[in-house]
Amino acid sequence: MVPVRVECYSGRKADERPVRFHVRNREYFVEEILRQWYGPDGEFFKLRADDGSVYVLRHNTATDAWTLQETGSS
């Protein structure tokens, strides 16, 4: 898992969904949320970024830490 800095849209709740994230000094814009689900230790967002790749971001709600779970092409 790779640590990542995430900027979120806050609507009904804080950190409702990611809109931009930064990994290793590179910035990615979220073009589409493909899927969102909840696990026992956080929430997950499968998304397509502006580079055309698919990423899974995990938000540990207990620690408020974000990590990059996996990457791949669509």
Coordinates of C-alpha atoms in Angstrom, one line a residue:
M1 CA 0.0 0.0 0.0
V2 CA 1.3 3.4 -1.0
P3 CA 0.5 6.5 1.2
V4 CA -1.4 9.1 -0.8
R5 CA -2.6 12.6 -0.2
V6 CA -6.3 13.0 -1.2
E7 CA -8.5 16.1 -1.7
C8 CA -12.2 15.4 -1.3
Y9 CA -15.5 16.9 -2.1
S10 CA -17.5 17.5 1.0
G11 CA -21.3 17.6 0.6
R12 CA -23.6 15.9 3.0
K13 CA -20.6 14.7 5.0
A14 CA -16.9 15.5 5.2
D15 CA -14.6 13.7 2.7
E16 CA -17.6 12.4 0.8
R17 CA -15.6 11.4 -2.3
P18 CA -12.1 12.0 -3.7
V19 CA -11.7 14.5 -6.4
R20 CA -7.9 14.7 -6.6
F21 CA -5.0 12.7 -5.2
H22 CA -1.2 13.0 -5.1
V23 CA 1.2 10.1 -5.3
R24 CA 5.0 10.4 -5.4
N25 CA 4.9 14.1 -6.4
R26 CA 2.3 13.6 -9.2
E27 CA -1.2 14.9 -9.1
Y28 CA -4.2 13.0 -10.5
F29 CA -7.7 14.3 -11.1
V30 CA -10.6 11.9 -10.5
E31 CA -12.6 11.6 -13.7
E32 CA -15.1 8.9 -12.6
I33 CA -15.9 7.0 -9.5
L34 CA -16.5 3.4 -10.8
R35 CA -17.4 1.8 -7.5
Q36 CA -17.6 2.6 -3.8
W37 CA -17.8 0.1 -0.9
Y38 CA -17.2 -0.2 2.8
G39 CA -15.0 -2.6 4.7
P40 CA -14.5 -3.3 8.4
D41 CA -11.7 -0.7 8.6
G42 CA -12.6 1.9 6.1
E43 CA -14.1 2.8 2.8
F44 CA -12.9 2.1 -0.7
F45 CA -13.2 4.0 -4.0
K46 CA -12.4 2.4 -7.4
L47 CA -11.9 5.3 -9.8
R48 CA -10.6 6.3 -13.1
A49 CA -8.1 9.2 -13.1
D50 CA -7.2 11.7 -15.8
D51 CA -4.3 9.5 -16.9
G52 CA -6.8 6.8 -18.0
S53 CA -5.7 4.3 -15.3
V54 CA -7.9 2.7 -12.7
Y55 CA -7.0 3.1 -9.0
V56 CA -8.4 1.9 -5.7
L57 CA -8.1 4.3 -2.9
R58 CA -8.7 3.2 0.7
H59 CA -9.7 5.7 3.4
N60 CA -9.1 4.4 6.9
T61 CA -11.8 6.3 8.8
A62 CA -10.3 5.5 12.2
T63 CA -6.9 7.1 11.4
D64 CA -8.1 9.4 8.6
A65 CA -5.3 8.0 6.4
W66 CA -5.5 7.3 2.7
T67 CA -3.6 4.6 0.8
L68 CA -3.4 3.5 -2.8
Q69 CA -4.4 -0.2 -2.9
E70 CA -3.7 -1.1 -6.5
T71 CA -3.3 0.4 -10.0
G72 CA -4.0 -0.9 -13.4
S73 CA -5.5 0.0 -16.8
S74 CA -9.2 0.0 -17.4

